[in-house]
Coordinates of C-alpha atoms in Angstrom, one line a residue:
M4 CA -50.8 -19.9 -72.1
N5 CA -53.8 -19.3 -69.1
S6 CA -55.6 -22.6 -69.5
I7 CA -59.5 -22.3 -70.5
L8 CA -61.8 -22.4 -67.8
A9 CA -66.0 -23.8 -67.5
L10 CA -68.7 -22.4 -67.1
N11 CA -68.7 -23.9 -63.5
D12 CA -65.2 -23.0 -63.0
V13 CA -66.4 -19.3 -63.0
R14 CA -69.1 -20.5 -60.6
S15 CA -66.7 -21.7 -57.8
L16 CA -64.5 -17.9 -58.9
A17 CA -67.3 -15.6 -59.0
P18 CA -70.7 -17.1 -58.0
A19 CA -72.4 -13.5 -58.3
A20 CA -71.8 -13.8 -62.0
F21 CA -75.0 -16.5 -62.0
T22 CA -77.1 -13.9 -60.2
A23 CA -81.0 -14.3 -62.1
A24 CA -82.2 -11.4 -60.6
P25 CA -81.0 -7.7 -59.6
A26 CA -81.3 -6.7 -56.3
A27 CA -84.6 -6.0 -54.7
D28 CA -84.5 -2.1 -54.2
L29 CA -84.0 -1.4 -57.6
T30 CA -86.9 0.2 -59.9
Q31 CA -88.3 -1.7 -63.3
R32 CA -85.9 0.6 -65.5
Y33 CA -82.9 -1.0 -64.1
A34 CA -82.8 -4.4 -67.1
H35 CA -81.2 -6.9 -65.5
V36 CA -78.3 -8.7 -67.4
T37 CA -77.1 -12.2 -66.1
T38 CA -73.6 -12.3 -66.4
A39 CA -73.5 -16.3 -67.2
D40 CA -75.6 -15.6 -70.1
V41 CA -73.2 -12.9 -72.0
L42 CA -70.6 -16.0 -71.4
L43 CA -72.5 -18.6 -73.4
R44 CA -72.8 -16.3 -76.1
L45 CA -69.6 -15.6 -76.3
Q46 CA -68.4 -18.5 -75.3
A47 CA -70.3 -19.7 -78.9
D48 CA -68.6 -17.4 -80.5
G49 CA -65.4 -19.3 -79.7
W50 CA -64.1 -16.6 -77.0
G51 CA -62.6 -18.5 -73.8
I52 CA -62.5 -18.6 -70.4
T53 CA -59.3 -17.7 -68.6
A54 CA -60.1 -16.1 -65.2
A55 CA -63.0 -14.9 -63.5
R56 CA -62.9 -13.3 -59.7
Q57 CA -65.5 -11.6 -57.6
G58 CA -65.2 -8.5 -54.8
R59 CA -64.7 -9.6 -51.7
S60 CA -68.0 -8.9 -50.8
H61 CA -69.8 -12.7 -50.8
S62 CA -73.4 -10.7 -52.1
E63 CA -75.1 -12.3 -54.9
H64 CA -74.8 -8.8 -56.5
A65 CA -71.0 -8.2 -56.1
V66 CA -69.2 -6.7 -58.5
H67 CA -67.5 -9.4 -60.2
E68 CA -64.7 -9.8 -63.5
V69 CA -64.4 -12.5 -65.9
R70 CA -61.1 -12.5 -68.8
L71 CA -62.0 -14.0 -71.9
G72 CA -58.7 -14.9 -74.7
H73 CA -60.3 -15.5 -79.2
P74 CA -58.5 -17.6 -81.0
D75 CA -58.4 -14.8 -83.7
F76 CA -55.8 -12.5 -81.4
A77 CA -53.6 -16.0 -80.2
A78 CA -50.9 -15.2 -77.4
N79 CA -47.4 -14.0 -78.8
G80 CA -45.5 -16.1 -75.4
E81 CA -44.8 -13.4 -73.7
Y82 CA -48.6 -12.4 -73.1
R83 CA -52.4 -12.1 -74.6
V84 CA -54.8 -9.2 -74.8
E85 CA -58.1 -10.5 -73.7
L86 CA -61.4 -9.0 -73.1
V87 CA -62.8 -8.3 -69.6
L88 CA -66.4 -8.1 -68.9
E89 CA -67.4 -6.7 -65.7
N90 CA -70.8 -6.9 -64.2
S91 CA -72.7 -6.6 -61.2
S92 CA -76.0 -6.6 -60.6
D93 CA -76.3 -4.1 -57.5
G94 CA -77.4 -1.1 -59.5
S95 CA -74.3 0.4 -58.7
G96 CA -72.6 0.4 -62.6
A97 CA -72.8 -0.8 -65.4
L98 CA -72.0 -4.1 -67.3
R99 CA -68.6 -3.0 -69.1
F100 CA -66.3 -4.7 -71.8
L101 CA -62.7 -4.1 -71.6
A102 CA -59.6 -4.6 -73.0
G103 CA -57.2 -6.5 -71.1
I104 CA -53.3 -7.9 -70.8
A105 CA -52.4 -11.1 -69.8
R106 CA -49.0 -11.8 -68.9
F107 CA -47.7 -15.1 -68.4
I108 CA -44.7 -14.0 -66.1
C109 CA -47.0 -13.0 -63.9
L110 CA -50.7 -13.1 -61.7
N111 CA -51.4 -9.1 -62.4
G112 CA -54.1 -8.5 -65.0
L113 CA -53.0 -5.1 -66.6
L114 CA -55.7 -3.0 -67.6
V115 CA -56.3 -0.9 -70.9
G116 CA -56.8 2.7 -70.5
D117 CA -60.3 4.2 -71.9
R118 CA -57.8 6.0 -74.7
V119 CA -57.7 2.6 -76.5
A120 CA -60.0 0.4 -75.6
D121 CA -63.5 0.5 -73.9
V122 CA -67.8 -0.1 -74.2
V123 CA -69.9 0.2 -71.6
A124 CA -73.0 -1.0 -72.1
I125 CA -75.9 0.6 -69.5
H126 CA -78.6 -2.0 -67.6
R127 CA -81.2 -0.7 -69.9
G128 CA -82.4 -1.9 -73.2
K129 CA -80.9 -5.6 -74.6
V130 CA -77.7 -5.6 -73.8
R131 CA -77.9 -9.4 -73.8
E132 CA -78.6 -9.7 -77.4
Q133 CA -75.8 -6.8 -78.5
A134 CA -72.6 -8.5 -76.3
L135 CA -71.4 -10.3 -79.4
E136 CA -71.6 -6.8 -80.6
L137 CA -70.0 -5.3 -77.8
A138 CA -67.0 -7.3 -77.6
G139 CA -66.2 -7.4 -81.6
A140 CA -65.9 -3.7 -80.7
I141 CA -63.3 -4.6 -78.1
R142 CA -61.6 -7.1 -80.0
G143 CA -60.9 -5.2 -83.1
R144 CA -59.1 -2.7 -81.4
F145 CA -56.2 -6.0 -79.9
A146 CA -54.1 -4.7 -82.5
D147 CA -54.2 -1.1 -81.1
V148 CA -53.6 -2.3 -77.9
A149 CA -50.8 -4.5 -79.0
G150 CA -49.0 -1.8 -81.4
V151 CA -48.7 0.0 -77.7
V152 CA -47.1 -2.7 -76.0
E153 CA -44.0 -2.9 -78.4
R154 CA -44.0 0.5 -78.9
W155 CA -43.6 1.1 -75.0
K156 CA -40.8 -1.6 -75.7
E157 CA -38.7 1.0 -77.4
I158 CA -38.8 3.8 -75.4
R159 CA -35.9 4.0 -72.8
L160 CA -36.7 6.1 -69.8
D161 CA -33.9 7.4 -67.4
E162 CA -33.6 6.8 -63.9
E163 CA -35.2 10.7 -63.0
R164 CA -37.8 9.4 -65.0
S165 CA -38.7 6.3 -64.1
R166 CA -38.7 7.4 -60.3
S167 CA -41.0 10.2 -61.5
F168 CA -43.4 7.9 -63.1
A169 CA -43.1 6.0 -60.0
A170 CA -43.9 9.4 -57.7
E171 CA -47.2 9.7 -59.8
A172 CA -48.7 6.4 -59.9
L173 CA -48.9 6.4 -56.2
K174 CA -50.7 9.9 -56.0
L175 CA -52.9 8.0 -58.4
R176 CA -53.2 5.0 -55.8
W177 CA -53.8 7.7 -53.1
P178 CA -55.8 11.0 -54.6
G179 CA -56.0 13.5 -52.8
R180 CA -53.4 12.7 -50.2
E181 CA -49.1 12.8 -49.8
P182 CA -48.1 9.6 -49.8
K183 CA -44.3 9.7 -48.9
A184 CA -42.2 5.7 -50.2
D185 CA -38.4 4.7 -51.0
L186 CA -39.3 4.7 -55.2
G187 CA -36.4 2.4 -55.3
D188 CA -38.7 0.0 -53.6
V189 CA -41.9 0.7 -55.7
L190 CA -39.5 0.1 -58.5
Q191 CA -38.1 -3.2 -57.7
V192 CA -37.4 -6.0 -60.5
R193 CA -39.4 -9.1 -58.7
R194 CA -38.6 -11.2 -61.6
N195 CA -36.0 -11.4 -64.3
E196 CA -38.3 -10.6 -67.1
D197 CA -39.3 -7.4 -65.3
S198 CA -35.3 -6.2 -65.5
G199 CA -35.1 -3.7 -67.5
E200 CA -35.3 0.6 -68.1
S201 CA -38.0 0.1 -71.0
L202 CA -41.5 1.8 -70.6
W203 CA -42.5 -1.2 -70.5
H204 CA -40.6 -3.1 -67.9
V205 CA -41.2 0.2 -65.6
Y206 CA -44.8 0.5 -65.9
N207 CA -44.7 -3.6 -65.0
R208 CA -42.6 -3.0 -62.1
T209 CA -44.7 -0.2 -60.8
Q210 CA -48.4 -1.6 -61.8
E211 CA -47.4 -4.6 -59.7
A212 CA -46.1 -3.1 -56.9
V213 CA -49.2 0.0 -56.7
T214 CA -51.9 -2.3 -57.4
R215 CA -50.4 -5.4 -54.8
G216 CA -48.4 -3.3 -52.0
G217 CA -45.8 -4.9 -50.6
F218 CA -43.9 -1.7 -49.8
K219 CA -43.6 1.1 -46.5
V220 CA -45.5 4.4 -47.6
R221 CA -46.8 7.1 -45.7
F222 CA -48.5 10.7 -46.3
A223 CA -47.5 13.6 -45.7
E224 CA -50.5 16.0 -46.1
A225 CA -51.6 18.4 -43.1
G226 CA -53.5 16.2 -40.6
A227 CA -51.6 12.9 -41.2
S228 CA -49.9 11.1 -38.7
G229 CA -46.8 10.3 -40.3
R230 CA -47.0 7.3 -39.5
I231 CA -45.2 4.7 -41.7
S232 CA -46.9 1.6 -43.0
G233 CA -47.4 -1.3 -45.5
A234 CA -49.4 -0.7 -48.3
R235 CA -51.9 -3.3 -49.3
R236 CA -53.9 -5.1 -51.9
L237 CA -56.5 -3.4 -53.5
G238 CA -59.4 -5.5 -52.8
S239 CA -62.1 -3.5 -54.7
I240 CA -62.1 -4.7 -58.2
R241 CA -63.8 -1.3 -59.5
R242 CA -61.0 0.5 -57.4
D243 CA -58.6 -1.8 -59.1
V244 CA -59.5 -1.5 -62.9
G245 CA -60.1 2.5 -62.2
L246 CA -56.6 2.8 -61.2
N247 CA -54.7 0.0 -63.9
R248 CA -56.6 2.2 -66.5
L249 CA -55.1 5.7 -64.7
L250 CA -52.2 3.7 -64.7
W251 CA -52.1 2.7 -68.5
N252 CA -52.5 6.5 -69.4
L253 CA -49.8 7.8 -67.5
A254 CA -47.5 5.6 -69.1
E255 CA -49.3 6.8 -72.5
T256 CA -48.4 10.6 -71.2
Y257 CA -44.4 9.1 -70.7
A258 CA -44.4 7.6 -74.3
N259 CA -45.1 11.2 -76.2

């Protein structure tokens, strides 16, 4: 199980969470919300911080993400559904609360798609005061998320559908392009716990590959060089979050 982090741990992992004022070029209509203030309210309500990260930018206003667990929804030994808080103070996006899944066998943070749980709080009004209400709205969907996971475990994908899933996932990683890769590399079993042909196993293997890279890819659209290169890990938090949610939604289409 993930250990619980203190606020000082968050300060070292995602210093932008403690920024007290927004970027200077923003108008007075922008109501800044310091992430650390929201975390204090969540901690008082029993939430425990399990992870934090900041984008590659070292700016004090950079996008950052904090994940939290709650004792009312305990881990089941394989995974835990968590609250994911995303914020910035540069005006590039709203404070967001999402549901995520922490699997204890890997470091990948799976994010639940917008069809299940997602709350957005724009930087206006009493966002800080609404933090517990917004977090509670997401927590109320945790059981639904766990139910989806258990359902996916019962759905078997044959080789053709597994490869189709991997091919569609590549297009989500590189929208508007024609990525070509050895789908066997994308579907590679990297640990014993990911071995299996259920939708849950195929989704997890594909998610790790397309978000972390480590396989060869080339692009076949008009004007592309066709040169083979190594797929790299996504460095942008917003791109990572967006892709993860799209992958979850894609998996939902294979469950029907």
